[in-house]
Each structure stands twice: as C-alpha cells, then as structure tokens.
Amino acid sequence: MSFLLLLEATCVFLFLTVPPSVPLQEVHVSRETIGKISAASKMMQCSAVVDILFLLDGSHSIGKRSFERSKHFAITVCDALDVSPERVRVGAFQFSSAPQLEFPLDLFSTRQEVKAKIKTMVFKGGSTETGLALKYLLCKGFPGGRNASVPQILIVVTDGKSQGQVALPAKQLKESGITVFAVGVQFPRWEELQVLASEPREQHVLFAEQVEDATNGLFSTLGSTAICTVAPPACRVEPHPCERKMLETVREHDGSAPCWRGSPRTNAVLASRCPFYSWRRVFLSQPATCYRTTCPGACDSQPCQNGGTCIPKGLDDYHCICPLAFGGDANCAPKLSLECRVDILFLLDSSAGTTLERFLQAKAFVKRFVQSVLDEDSRARVGVAHYSQELVVAVPVGEYQDVPGLLQSLDSIPFSGGATLTGRALRQVAERGFGSAARTGQDRPRRVVVLLTDARSQDKVAGLARRAWAQELLLLGMGSEAVRAELEEITGSPKHVMVYADTQDLFRQISELQRKLCSQRGPGCQAQSLDLVFMLDASASVGPENFAHMQSFVRSCTLQFDVNPDVTQVGLVVYGSQVQTAFGLDTHTTRAAVLRAMSQAPYLGGMGSAGTAFLHIHDKVMTIQRGARPGVPKAVVVLTGGQGAEDAAIPAQKLRNNGISVLVVGVGPVLREALRRLAGPRDSLIHVAAYRDLKYHQDMLIDWICGETKRPVNLCKPSPCMNEGTCVLQNGSYRCTCRDGWEGPHCGNRLLRGDAPKTRGSSRNL
C-alpha cells in the first residue's frame, strides 16, 4: 500500500496582550513642552463658517471601550467649536457593516446639544467597512451641510483595519474638496490612516487616545490652513519629532526538530529535520513629524533663581522648587530682609506632648529663618526660649555676637520633656521674656513672640495670653492642624496662625512669617470697653450658604476682642421672617461661649426688614435692662445684601442719635442706593463684592470699631433711666429724674400706693 506521509513540526505562541503603558504615539519633546501642548489645547477655539462631520468606527475590532474613547475625543473637539447655524455646524455618522447617520449637521444649534447627543451614541458592532462608509458620503454628501463654498471637514476615528478597499473612495473624497483627518484608536494600523488622510499627511493623522495632544494637532492644522483662527497671536505651530507604533503579528524561525517524511518508494519513510516557528505580537515603530501649537509659558522667563526648578501651573502661573538653602522665597531668592525694627522671641515647646522629632523640626526652622533673614545690617533682633513646665530663656533677645554664634546656641538647646504648660510660659514671657531688650516709649521696637508647638496645653491659655497682649506683645502661632483652634485663641486671630503638615511645609512658612512680622498689628482694641451688637440679614435673599459665610466672619471678628463683663460685651440679632435676638449683651461672659452661640444662630428665611431689626435693637438690646453699660461705647454692625433695607435709614439714625455707632457692611456686586443712605452722614460703610470675600475686610471693620471706641461718650445716651425717667448730666456723672410712681438710681422701683417718695432723683458717679 503506497502512501505519502508528511509531518511538519510547528509550534505557535501568540502573545495577545500588550502592556498598556506602551505609548502608541510619542512626541519627543521635554515634559515642559508637553505641558504647554496640553495647556494650549484648552485655549484653542474655532469660530469660522465650517461644516464638521465625525465618522466614528463602531465595529467589533474597535470594541465598546475604544468606541467610548472615540466619543470622548469628539466631545473634547466640540468644546473648542463655536457651534451655531451661522458658524460651525457638526454632524456624526457611526459605521461598521454599514454606515448609520447619528445626527445631521443642521439638527443642533448649540455645543451643549451636540455633546449631549454624542454621549448617547450606542456602540453597534459588526465588520469594519470603512470604504463603504466613504462611498456613502461620496454619494449622499454631508447631510444637513451647506453649499460647496463652506469648508467641509471629515474626521474619521478608526483603528485602520478595514475589511474592504479604502484608497479609491478616500482619494475621491479629498479630490471633491473635503479635508480628511484620520484619527487612530486602540492599536491603529497607521498605513491605512495615512491613506485616508489629506495632504500633508503628517498634519492630518492623529491618535485619539491622547486626547489633548490630538485636539492640539487637529486645531494646529486648521489654524495653519487658515480655515479658522484657533489660538492667541503669541502662540505658534512648530514641528516636533515623534514616533508611531503599530502592533503586528510576526513569524520567527526558532530552530528545527526531527520529523519523518514519506518517500516516492513504496512503503518507505525518510527521517529529516523540519523548521520550528513561533508567532509573536510585536510593536513596529515608524518615525514621523507631529505639528503642535505651544504658547508662551510662565516659566519662559526663568523666574526661579539659584538653581530652582520652575514648574508651570497652566500658562500664567508657576511655582519654584528651590534648593534647601533658598527655600524661603517664592522665586528662590538668596536672602529675605525685615524692613521693620522688631524684637523676635521664638518660644519652642520642648514638652513630652510635642515629641523630640517635632522639637528638632522647630529648632531647624528657627535656624533656617535666622540664616535667611539676619545679617550685619538687619534691624531685627532674635531670642530663643523653650518651655515645658517652666520657661527657659536660652538666648536673650539680641544678646549674641553674630549669626554663627546664635546658631551654635540653638544647637545646644535640649529637649526637656515634661508637662505642656503653655499658659504659664506665656505669663512668664510677658514678665521676663524680653529682659534687657525691653525698652520703653517710642524707642521700643515691635515685640513679637513666635510660638512653635504641636501639643495642646495642659493649663488655661486665654487669660494668660491677654497678659501678653496687655504688654503690647504680638503673638504668632505655628503648629499642626490639631492645635489650630488653641493657637487662634492664644494669638487672638486666625491670621496670626500658620499651620504646617511636615518639615518642608514648615520651611515654606519662612516667607509668610517674614511678612507677618512687619505687616500685622496686634489683636483689636483689647483694653477698650465696648458693647458690640452684630446684626445679620438671615432672609431668603441671602440664603443659608451666604448666612454661613456671615457667621464665620463675625466669629473671626470676635476673636479680636477680650470678651468679659468688664471689657467687651457682644450680642447678636438676626432678621428675616422675624427679628430674633440670638443672644443679648449680657448672655455670654466668655469669648468661647460667644463663638459657640454664633455658630448656633438660626437662619430664618422669609422677607427681611432692616428697619424693624434696628428698632428691635434700640428697644430690646441696647438698653440698661438688657445688659448695656452706661458710659461704655456702643456699636452695631449690620451685614446685609441690601434687600429689605429701604425702610432702615430713619431707625438707624435713631440709634445714632442715641449715641450708638452704626456700621453697614453691604455685600453684592452692585452697592444698593438704600445702603448708601443707611450709612449715614459719616459714610460708615464697607462694600464687599461677595459673601465669600468678607474675610478680606476684617481689618477694615476692626479698625472702624476701634476708632469708635475712642469717640467721646455721652453718659445719657442711650439713657440709663428706666420707665421714662429723664437722664441729666451732672459734674461728670448723671442722675435720673423719675416720673411719679417710680424711684431708685435708674427709676426701676415702683412706689406703693400711699408711700411718699423719698427721692425723685439719684446721681451716679462713674
């Protein structure tokens, strides 16, 4: 029996997965240039008369995920188009086995409508019949398009793996005047994309997976062909070397193996060696040139000094990464300077609560500050103290020979551990912290205590901090987020607190500290007596979110005052659907209690009347019966957007006539005329553009209040006499003349029927 036996040994290995990190198109430029390309893509806009048609591949070779990325590219392109019936018109087809019109060019008249429709396009699946879709467009034209005088742009998004011929219909489309962009997706076959694309092909072939780069490339080409102006005049289109990669399956000869072949002779078998093959999927690279638009960047002027690295933040902003020795300046400048005369005492927490690591960070910060700021011409003098249970002044202010000597003294300061008694340390600083540096009168420079701590105090701090304020010491606090609230209480203001997360973040605070040392004043008029009422518009015209901004603002302002019955009393009135006293002047006797109550003040909604609220304050808040003190300056601060203030001018003047100052804080982009009238003859008005900007006007408000505390006070305004008694000024004091039936120093006691009045008046010395 004769036969031919042929056996060939062939082993096949298919590597079907590819590492997703491999870029299929790579522009060989610096990271800075890539950032500029990305930023420029967000600035590009096309507002010409043009018809743009998307032809999206929806076949199985693309897959649903890549189809979604194609849609994302189309939507990103639309973000830069001025879509309207008179300017840019947009339409879309999806093709696979057959083309399907998603929407014609004349269906939608806004960008939002086009983007919404693209988002809802559903993946079809099927074979990749690109040629059939092109022939359809040749036959039917752009659906909903205009005449031939309007430029026509066809953007084909595909993997270039058509199952039919595309060269001829693509050539005919381009010859008809249509500009064709071929945009690859997934693992594109670049040769087919180049066949589809218009000339010059390098400028019309893109890759959709890199959305910002592809968008930049598309509009760079449109701009260079004068179809539309897409970028500011300072921007320019430049060629860059790039590389495109294509995934292909190749057969490789890996050797040979024994095999047996049939012989022409009957019943004979010959042994021989047969080839051994493997199949692999590999990337094949092809060089190319990519044309991209870049615009001048913030780092082009090389703003970072001393070897600092400039990192752009968009086109207009940047930040510098500086070498360690120059980290105190935004531009890595070599030296900071203090242009004011100031004595600085750094107060370091060396207690167990802070930990050794944080203590060493604080020492390193002081050393860096000294190296950055102090020199032989400096007007600043520095001292260093540390504390746990007791204060230790390691370096008295100004008592060092030179900066190296000061640094050496810093290195020798030990970590002591023990309890965290910050309050005691503040008291001792006020008593002896500045030692012989404490000069008097106009010759004395500003004195500042910089507290560095990361632990909550185990004793009370508020009252002892006030002692430091009384000595005209400015307190600045530095610490972690965990101690922010306590530092605000110690320093008297959130503006006097610097919070940091780690060592580098701490070092970045050097320039901020330098600014605060010379520009910040101490807390508000701490030693001045004052009755202060905040009046907040809680009507529907303000809204709950803006009302919360007002609450935060008045809380921050309250931190500037020493709240207690002998110094500053604070009340709060809100108005909207009704007028309500949130708390009166004598309700809360500590700052902490006032701050809590301010947070709990109700938002009322409804229609508000500022005039009614002013009358409420006149009759029921700023009175002796409700806690107002005779002979103490009084002020009302109203915060409002202006609606409901039309009836407020006369009631506000009634308060002023009664010795009560009124400040109007008007919020809104346009200042209402009613608020101008409300401000009164002395123009007591602060205009704020938006509620979130209130915090930027705190200093102005505090200055106004402190100014009002220095104005002369009329002891009879508001009248301390109750029950319609008459206040009479008398030799630096006053007395109340009571009506029939009343007696007492303030006419507060009713006479019983039949009793003869013992006195009709009483004088009171203040």
mmCIF file with all atom_site columns, N, CA and C in Angstrom, residues 160-215:
data_model
loop_
_atom_site.group_PDB
_atom_site.id
_atom_site.type_symbol
_atom_site.label_atom_id
_atom_site.label_alt_id
_atom_site.label_comp_id
_atom_site.label_asym_id
_atom_site.label_entity_id
_atom_site.label_seq_id
_atom_site.pdbx_PDB_ins_code
_atom_site.Cartn_x
_atom_site.Cartn_y
_atom_site.Cartn_z
_atom_site.occupancy
_atom_site.B_iso_or_equiv
_atom_site.pdbx_formal_charge
_atom_site.auth_seq_id
_atom_site.auth_comp_id
_atom_site.auth_asym_id
_atom_site.auth_atom_id
_atom_site.pdbx_PDB_model_num
ATOM 1   N N  . GLY A 1 160 ? -8.119  51.656 11.559 1.00 0.00 ? 160 GLY A N  1
ATOM 2   C CA . GLY A 1 160 ? -7.426  51.460 10.285 1.00 0.00 ? 160 GLY A CA 1
ATOM 3   C C  . GLY A 1 160 ? -7.378  50.018 9.829  1.00 0.00 ? 160 GLY A C  1
ATOM 4   N N  . LYS A 1 161 ? -8.313  49.197 10.275 1.00 0.00 ? 161 LYS A N  1
ATOM 5   C CA . LYS A 1 161 ? -8.309  47.771 9.921  1.00 0.00 ? 161 LYS A CA 1
ATOM 6   C C  . LYS A 1 161 ? -9.561  47.434 9.124  1.00 0.00 ? 161 LYS A C  1
ATOM 7   N N  . SER A 1 162 ? -9.713  48.161 8.021  1.00 0.00 ? 162 SER A N  1
ATOM 8   C CA . SER A 1 162 ? -10.891 47.980 7.183  1.00 0.00 ? 162 SER A CA 1
ATOM 9   C C  . SER A 1 162 ? -10.861 46.630 6.489  1.00 0.00 ? 162 SER A C  1
ATOM 10  N N  . GLN A 1 163 ? -12.066 46.060 6.260  1.00 0.00 ? 163 GLN A N  1
ATOM 11  C CA . GLN A 1 163 ? -12.186 44.775 5.563  1.00 0.00 ? 163 GLN A CA 1
ATOM 12  C C  . GLN A 1 163 ? -12.481 44.975 4.078  1.00 0.00 ? 163 GLN A C  1
ATOM 13  N N  . GLY A 1 164 ? -12.349 46.194 3.637  1.00 0.00 ? 164 GLY A N  1
ATOM 14  C CA . GLY A 1 164 ? -12.521 46.489 2.218  1.00 0.00 ? 164 GLY A CA 1
ATOM 15  C C  . GLY A 1 164 ? -11.502 47.520 1.777  1.00 0.00 ? 164 GLY A C  1
ATOM 16  N N  . GLN A 1 165 ? -11.572 47.903 0.512  1.00 0.00 ? 165 GLN A N  1
ATOM 17  C CA . GLN A 1 165 ? -10.641 48.882 -0.040 1.00 0.00 ? 165 GLN A CA 1
ATOM 18  C C  . GLN A 1 165 ? -11.064 50.292 0.352  1.00 0.00 ? 165 GLN A C  1
ATOM 19  N N  . VAL A 1 166 ? -10.086 51.104 0.776  1.00 0.00 ? 166 VAL A N  1
ATOM 20  C CA . VAL A 1 166 ? -10.390 52.471 1.187  1.00 0.00 ? 166 VAL A CA 1
ATOM 21  C C  . VAL A 1 166 ? -9.668  53.506 0.329  1.00 0.00 ? 166 VAL A C  1
ATOM 22  N N  . ALA A 1 167 ? -8.648  53.102 -0.412 1.00 0.00 ? 167 ALA A N  1
ATOM 23  C CA . ALA A 1 167 ? -7.798  54.070 -1.105 1.00 0.00 ? 167 ALA A CA 1
ATOM 24  C C  . ALA A 1 167 ? -8.584  54.891 -2.121 1.00 0.00 ? 167 ALA A C  1
ATOM 25  N N  . LEU A 1 168 ? -9.381  54.224 -2.969 1.00 0.00 ? 168 LEU A N  1
ATOM 26  C CA . LEU A 1 168 ? -10.084 54.934 -4.038 1.00 0.00 ? 168 LEU A CA 1
ATOM 27  C C  . LEU A 1 168 ? -11.153 55.876 -3.501 1.00 0.00 ? 168 LEU A C  1
ATOM 28  N N  . PRO A 1 169 ? -12.092 55.411 -2.634 1.00 0.00 ? 169 PRO A N  1
ATOM 29  C CA . PRO A 1 169 ? -13.095 56.372 -2.131 1.00 0.00 ? 169 PRO A CA 1
ATOM 30  C C  . PRO A 1 169 ? -12.469 57.506 -1.324 1.00 0.00 ? 169 PRO A C  1
ATOM 31  N N  . ALA A 1 170 ? -11.371 57.228 -0.600 1.00 0.00 ? 170 ALA A N  1
ATOM 32  C CA . ALA A 1 170 ? -10.707 58.302 0.149  1.00 0.00 ? 170 ALA A CA 1
ATOM 33  C C  . ALA A 1 170 ? -10.126 59.333 -0.805 1.00 0.00 ? 170 ALA A C  1
ATOM 34  N N  . LYS A 1 171 ? -9.503  58.855 -1.888 1.00 0.00 ? 171 LYS A N  1
ATOM 35  C CA . LYS A 1 171 ? -8.925  59.756 -2.884 1.00 0.00 ? 171 LYS A CA 1
ATOM 36  C C  . LYS A 1 171 ? -10.015 60.628 -3.518 1.00 0.00 ? 171 LYS A C  1
ATOM 37  N N  . GLN A 1 172 ? -11.169 60.006 -3.829 1.00 0.00 ? 172 GLN A N  1
ATOM 38  C CA . GLN A 1 172 ? -12.256 60.754 -4.464 1.00 0.00 ? 172 GLN A CA 1
ATOM 39  C C  . GLN A 1 172 ? -12.853 61.800 -3.513 1.00 0.00 ? 172 GLN A C  1
ATOM 40  N N  . LEU A 1 173 ? -12.959 61.460 -2.239 1.00 0.00 ? 173 LEU A N  1
ATOM 41  C CA . LEU A 1 173 ? -13.466 62.434 -1.262 1.00 0.00 ? 173 LEU A CA 1
ATOM 42  C C  . LEU A 1 173 ? -12.554 63.654 -1.186 1.00 0.00 ? 173 LEU A C  1
ATOM 43  N N  . LYS A 1 174 ? -11.271 63.403 -1.105 1.00 0.00 ? 174 LYS A N  1
ATOM 44  C CA . LYS A 1 174 ? -10.309 64.500 -0.988 1.00 0.00 ? 174 LYS A CA 1
ATOM 45  C C  . LYS A 1 174 ? -10.296 65.343 -2.256 1.00 0.00 ? 174 LYS A C  1
ATOM 46  N N  . GLU A 1 175 ? -10.447 64.696 -3.411 1.00 0.00 ? 175 GLU A N  1
ATOM 47  C CA . GLU A 1 175 ? -10.486 65.449 -4.669 1.00 0.00 ? 175 GLU A CA 1
ATOM 48  C C  . GLU A 1 175 ? -11.732 66.318 -4.773 1.00 0.00 ? 175 GLU A C  1
ATOM 49  N N  . SER A 1 176 ? -12.791 65.943 -4.050 1.00 0.00 ? 176 SER A N  1
ATOM 50  C CA . SER A 1 176 ? -14.022 66.751 -4.078 1.00 0.00 ? 176 SER A CA 1
ATOM 51  C C  . SER A 1 176 ? -13.930 67.983 -3.178 1.00 0.00 ? 176 SER A C  1
ATOM 52  N N  . GLY A 1 177 ? -12.797 68.162 -2.505 1.00 0.00 ? 177 GLY A N  1
ATOM 53  C CA . GLY A 1 177 ? -12.592 69.353 -1.682 1.00 0.00 ? 177 GLY A CA 1
ATOM 54  C C  . GLY A 1 177 ? -12.798 69.134 -0.194 1.00 0.00 ? 177 GLY A C  1
ATOM 55  N N  . ILE A 1 178 ? -13.034 67.894 0.224  1.00 0.00 ? 178 ILE A N  1
ATOM 56  C CA . ILE A 1 178 ? -13.235 67.595 1.645  1.00 0.00 ? 178 ILE A CA 1
ATOM 57  C C  . ILE A 1 178 ? -11.872 67.361 2.308  1.00 0.00 ? 178 ILE A C  1
ATOM 58  N N  . THR A 1 179 ? -11.641 68.038 3.434  1.00 0.00 ? 179 THR A N  1
ATOM 59  C CA . THR A 1 179 ? -10.422 67.820 4.224  1.00 0.00 ? 179 THR A CA 1
ATOM 60  C C  . THR A 1 179 ? -10.658 66.654 5.171  1.00 0.00 ? 179 THR A C  1
ATOM 61  N N  . VAL A 1 180 ? -9.786  65.651 5.111  1.00 0.00 ? 180 VAL A N  1
ATOM 62  C CA . VAL A 1 180 ? -9.982  64.427 5.893  1.00 0.00 ? 180 VAL A CA 1
ATOM 63  C C  . VAL A 1 180 ? -8.885  64.323 6.956  1.00 0.00 ? 180 VAL A C  1
ATOM 64  N N  . PHE A 1 181 ? -9.329  64.204 8.215  1.00 0.00 ? 181 PHE A N  1
ATOM 65  C CA . PHE A 1 181 ? -8.434  63.861 9.319  1.00 0.00 ? 181 PHE A CA 1
ATOM 66  C C  . PHE A 1 181 ? -8.650  62.392 9.662  1.00 0.00 ? 181 PHE A C  1
ATOM 67  N N  . ALA A 1 182 ? -7.561  61.636 9.773  1.00 0.00 ? 182 ALA A N  1
ATOM 68  C CA . ALA A 1 182 ? -7.635  60.230 10.169 1.00 0.00 ? 182 ALA A CA 1
ATOM 69  C C  . ALA A 1 182 ? -7.081  60.120 11.588 1.00 0.00 ? 182 ALA A C  1
ATOM 70  N N  . VAL A 1 183 ? -7.939  59.716 12.505 1.00 0.00 ? 183 VAL A N  1
ATOM 71  C CA . VAL A 1 183 ? -7.580  59.688 13.920 1.00 0.00 ? 183 VAL A CA 1
ATOM 72  C C  . VAL A 1 183 ? -7.597  58.240 14.394 1.00 0.00 ? 183 VAL A C  1
ATOM 73  N N  . GLY A 1 184 ? -6.443  57.730 14.824 1.00 0.00 ? 184 GLY A N  1
ATOM 74  C CA . GLY A 1 184 ? -6.326  56.353 15.257 1.00 0.00 ? 184 GLY A CA 1
ATOM 75  C C  . GLY A 1 184 ? -6.880  56.132 16.645 1.00 0.00 ? 184 GLY A C  1
ATOM 76  N N  . VAL A 1 185 ? -7.331  54.882 16.899 1.00 0.00 ? 185 VAL A N  1
ATOM 77  C CA . VAL A 1 185 ? -7.832  54.494 18.202 1.00 0.00 ? 185 VAL A CA 1
ATOM 78  C C  . VAL A 1 185 ? -7.410  53.053 18.462 1.00 0.00 ? 185 VAL A C  1
ATOM 79  N N  . GLN A 1 186 ? -7.298  52.688 19.710 1.00 0.00 ? 186 GLN A N  1
ATOM 80  C CA . GLN A 1 186 ? -6.849  51.370 20.159 1.00 0.00 ? 186 GLN A CA 1
ATOM 81  C C  . GLN A 1 186 ? -5.447  51.080 19.612 1.00 0.00 ? 186 GLN A C  1
ATOM 82  N N  . PHE A 1 187 ? -5.243  50.003 18.809 1.00 0.00 ? 187 PHE A N  1
ATOM 83  C CA . PHE A 1 187 ? -3.944  49.702 18.189 1.00 0.00 ? 187 PHE A CA 1
ATOM 84  C C  . PHE A 1 187 ? -4.080  49.964 16.687 1.00 0.00 ? 187 PHE A C  1
ATOM 85  N N  . PRO A 1 188 ? -3.894  51.211 16.255 1.00 0.00 ? 188 PRO A N  1
ATOM 86  C CA . PRO A 1 188 ? -4.225  51.551 14.861 1.00 0.00 ? 188 PRO A CA 1
ATOM 87  C C  . PRO A 1 188 ? -3.184  51.034 13.865 1.00 0.00 ? 188 PRO A C  1
ATOM 88  N N  . ARG A 1 189 ? -3.667  50.796 12.632 1.00 0.00 ? 189 ARG A N  1
ATOM 89  C CA . ARG A 1 189 ? -2.780  50.485 11.512 1.00 0.00 ? 189 ARG A CA 1
ATOM 90  C C  . ARG A 1 189 ? -2.518  51.817 10.802 1.00 0.00 ? 189 ARG A C  1
ATOM 91  N N  . TRP A 1 190 ? -1.315  52.370 11.072 1.00 0.00 ? 190 TRP A N  1
ATOM 92  C CA . TRP A 1 190 ? -1.014  53.723 10.622 1.00 0.00 ? 190 TRP A CA 1
ATOM 93  C C  . TRP A 1 190 ? -0.989  53.852 9.101  1.00 0.00 ? 190 TRP A C  1
ATOM 94  N N  . GLU A 1 191 ? -0.602  52.786 8.377  1.00 0.00 ? 191 GLU A N  1
ATOM 95  C CA . GLU A 1 191 ? -0.547  52.881 6.915  1.00 0.00 ? 191 GLU A CA 1
ATOM 96  C C  . GLU A 1 191 ? -1.913  53.217 6.329  1.00 0.00 ? 191 GLU A C  1
ATOM 97  N N  . GLU A 1 192 ? -2.960  52.590 6.858  1.00 0.00 ? 192 GLU A N  1
ATOM 98  C CA . GLU A 1 192 ? -4.299  52.874 6.337  1.00 0.00 ? 192 GLU A CA 1
ATOM 99  C C  . GLU A 1 192 ? -4.742  54.281 6.715  1.00 0.00 ? 192 GLU A C  1
ATOM 100 N N  . LEU A 1 193 ? -4.376  54.736 7.935  1.00 0.00 ? 193 LEU A N  1
ATOM 101 C CA . LEU A 1 193 ? -4.744  56.096 8.328  1.00 0.00 ? 193 LEU A CA 1
ATOM 102 C C  . LEU A 1 193 ? -4.096  57.129 7.405  1.00 0.00 ? 193 LEU A C  1
ATOM 103 N N  . GLN A 1 194 ? -2.872  56.874 6.981  1.00 0.00 ? 194 GLN A N  1
ATOM 104 C CA . GLN A 1 194 ? -2.202  57.803 6.072  1.00 0.00 ? 194 GLN A CA 1
ATOM 105 C C  . GLN A 1 194 ? -2.856  57.804 4.694  1.00 0.00 ? 194 GLN A C  1
ATOM 106 N N  . VAL A 1 195 ? -3.400  56.645 4.289  1.00 0.00 ? 195 VAL A N  1
ATOM 107 C CA . VAL A 1 195 ? -4.136  56.591 3.021  1.00 0.00 ? 195 VAL A CA 1
ATOM 108 C C  . VAL A 1 195 ? -5.405  57.429 3.114  1.00 0.00 ? 195 VAL A C  1
ATOM 109 N N  . LEU A 1 196 ? -6.061  57.388 4.278  1.00 0.00 ? 196 LEU A N  1
ATOM 110 C CA . LEU A 1 196 ? -7.304  58.138 4.459  1.00 0.00 ? 196 LEU A CA 1
ATOM 111 C C  . LEU A 1 196 ? -7.060  59.648 4.541  1.00 0.00 ? 196 LEU A C  1
ATOM 112 N N  . ALA A 1 197 ? -5.954  60.065 5.125  1.00 0.00 ? 197 ALA A N  1
ATOM 113 C CA . ALA A 1 197 ? -5.752  61.466 5.497  1.00 0.00 ? 197 ALA A CA 1
ATOM 114 C C  . ALA A 1 197 ? -5.415  62.351 4.302  1.00 0.00 ? 197 ALA A C  1
ATOM 115 N N  . SER A 1 198 ? -5.771  63.629 4.443  1.00 0.00 ? 198 SER A N  1
ATOM 116 C CA . SER A 1 198 ? -5.419  64.638 3.443  1.00 0.00 ? 198 SER A CA 1
ATOM 117 C C  . SER A 1 198 ? -3.934  64.959 3.530  1.00 0.00 ? 198 SER A C  1
ATOM 118 N N  . GLU A 1 199 ? -3.438  65.640 2.487  1.00 0.00 ? 199 GLU A N  1
ATOM 119 C CA . GLU A 1 199 ? -2.051  66.099 2.483  1.00 0.00 ? 199 GLU A CA 1
ATOM 120 C C  . GLU A 1 199 ? -1.960  67.462 3.176  1.00 0.00 ? 199 GLU A C  1
ATOM 121 N N  . PRO A 1 200 ? -0.841  67.766 3.837  1.00 0.00 ? 200 PRO A N  1
ATOM 122 C CA . PRO A 1 200 ? 0.256   66.848 4.166  1.00 0.00 ? 200 PRO A CA 1
ATOM 123 C C  . PRO A 1 200 ? -0.188  65.853 5.236  1.00 0.00 ? 200 PRO A C  1
ATOM 124 N N  . ARG A 1 201 ? 0.088   64.580 5.003  1.00 0.00 ? 201 ARG A N  1
ATOM 125 C CA . ARG A 1 201 ? -0.450  63.529 5.852  1.00 0.00 ? 201 ARG A CA 1
ATOM 126 C C  . ARG A 1 201 ? 0.015   63.636 7.307  1.00 0.00 ? 201 ARG A C  1
ATOM 127 N N  . GLU A 1 202 ? 1.240   64.108 7.507  1.00 0.00 ? 202 GLU A N  1
ATOM 128 C CA . GLU A 1 202 ? 1.746   64.220 8.882  1.00 0.00 ? 202 GLU A CA 1
ATOM 129 C C  . GLU A 1 202 ? 0.865   65.124 9.743  1.00 0.00 ? 202 GLU A C  1
ATOM 130 N N  . GLN A 1 203 ? 0.229   66.105 9.110  1.00 0.00 ? 203 GLN A N  1
ATOM 131 C CA . GLN A 1 203 ? -0.587  67.052 9.865  1.00 0.00 ? 203 GLN A CA 1
ATOM 132 C C  . GLN A 1 203 ? -2.038  66.615 9.974  1.00 0.00 ? 203 GLN A C  1
ATOM 133 N N  . HIS A 1 204 ? -2.412  65.523 9.292  1.00 0.00 ? 204 HIS A N  1
ATOM 134 C CA . HIS A 1 204 ? -3.810  65.082 9.305  1.00 0.00 ? 204 HIS A CA 1
ATOM 135 C C  . HIS A 1 204 ? -3.997  63.698 9.907  1.00 0.00 ? 204 HIS A C  1
ATOM 136 N N  . VAL A 1 205 ? -2.925  63.117 10.480 1.00 0.00 ? 205 VAL A N  1
ATOM 137 C CA . VAL A 1 205 ? -3.013  61.828 11.161 1.00 0.00 ? 205 VAL A CA 1
ATOM 138 C C  . VAL A 1 205 ? -2.774  62.062 12.648 1.00 0.00 ? 205 VAL A C  1
ATOM 139 N N  . LEU A 1 206 ? -3.721  61.605 13.488 1.00 0.00 ? 206 LEU A N  1
ATOM 140 C CA . LEU A 1 206 ? -3.672  61.859 14.924 1.00 0.00 ? 206 LEU A CA 1
ATOM 141 C C  . LEU A 1 206 ? -4.000  60.574 15.685 1.00 0.00 ? 206 LEU A C  1
ATOM 142 N N  . PHE A 1 207 ? -3.914  60.653 17.022 1.00 0.00 ? 207 PHE A N  1
ATOM 143 C CA . PHE A 1 207 ? -4.183  59.486 17.861 1.00 0.00 ? 207 PHE A CA 1
ATOM 144 C C  . PHE A 1 207 ? -5.148  59.895 18.968 1.00 0.00 ? 207 PHE A C  1
ATOM 145 N N  . ALA A 1 208 ? -6.377  59.334 18.942 1.00 0.00 ? 208 ALA A N  1
ATOM 146 C CA . ALA A 1 208 ? -7.456  59.780 19.826 1.00 0.00 ? 208 ALA A CA 1
ATOM 147 C C  . ALA A 1 208 ? -7.219  59.456 21.290 1.00 0.00 ? 208 ALA A C  1
ATOM 148 N N  . GLU A 1 209 ? -6.404  58.433 21.583 1.00 0.00 ? 209 GLU A N  1
ATOM 149 C CA . GLU A 1 209 ? -6.218  58.027 22.976 1.00 0.00 ? 209 GLU A CA 1
ATOM 150 C C  . GLU A 1 209 ? -5.499  59.115 23.782 1.00 0.00 ? 209 GLU A C  1
ATOM 151 N N  . GLN A 1 210 ? -4.694  59.941 23.113 1.00 0.00 ? 210 GLN A N  1
ATOM 152 C CA . GLN A 1 210 ? -4.048  61.088 23.762 1.00 0.00 ? 210 GLN A CA 1
ATOM 153 C C  . GLN A 1 210 ? -4.852  62.332 23.379 1.00 0.00 ? 210 GLN A C  1
ATOM 154 N N  . VAL A 1 211 ? -5.900  62.566 24.166 1.00 0.00 ? 211 VAL A N  1
ATOM 155 C CA . VAL A 1 211 ? -6.954  63.490 23.742 1.00 0.00 ? 211 VAL A CA 1
ATOM 156 C C  . VAL A 1 211 ? -6.428  64.915 23.567 1.00 0.00 ? 211 VAL A C  1
ATOM 157 N N  . GLU A 1 212 ? -5.707  65.430 24.555 1.00 0.00 ? 212 GLU A N  1
ATOM 158 C CA . GLU A 1 212 ? -5.257  66.823 24.476 1.00 0.00 ? 212 GLU A CA 1
ATOM 159 C C  . GLU A 1 212 ? -4.260  67.008 23.339 1.00 0.00 ? 212 GLU A C  1
ATOM 160 N N  . ASP A 1 213 ? -3.362  66.020 23.156 1.00 0.00 ? 213 ASP A N  1
ATOM 161 C CA . ASP A 1 213 ? -2.395  66.097 22.060 1.00 0.00 ? 213 ASP A CA 1
ATOM 162 C C  . ASP A 1 213 ? -3.111  66.061 20.717 1.00 0.00 ? 213 ASP A C  1
ATOM 163 N N  . ALA A 1 214 ? -4.101  65.153 20.571 1.00 0.00 ? 214 ALA A N  1
ATOM 164 C CA . ALA A 1 214 ? -4.824  65.039 19.304 1.00 0.00 ? 214 ALA A CA 1
ATOM 165 C C  . ALA A 1 214 ? -5.630  66.300 19.008 1.00 0.00 ? 214 ALA A C  1
ATOM 166 N N  . THR A 1 215 ? -6.271  66.856 20.044 1.00 0.00 ? 215 THR A N  1
ATOM 167 C CA . THR A 1 215 ? -7.036  68.090 19.847 1.00 0.00 ? 215 THR A CA 1
ATOM 168 C C  . THR A 1 215 ? -6.124  69.230 19.418 1.00 0.00 ? 215 THR A C  1
#
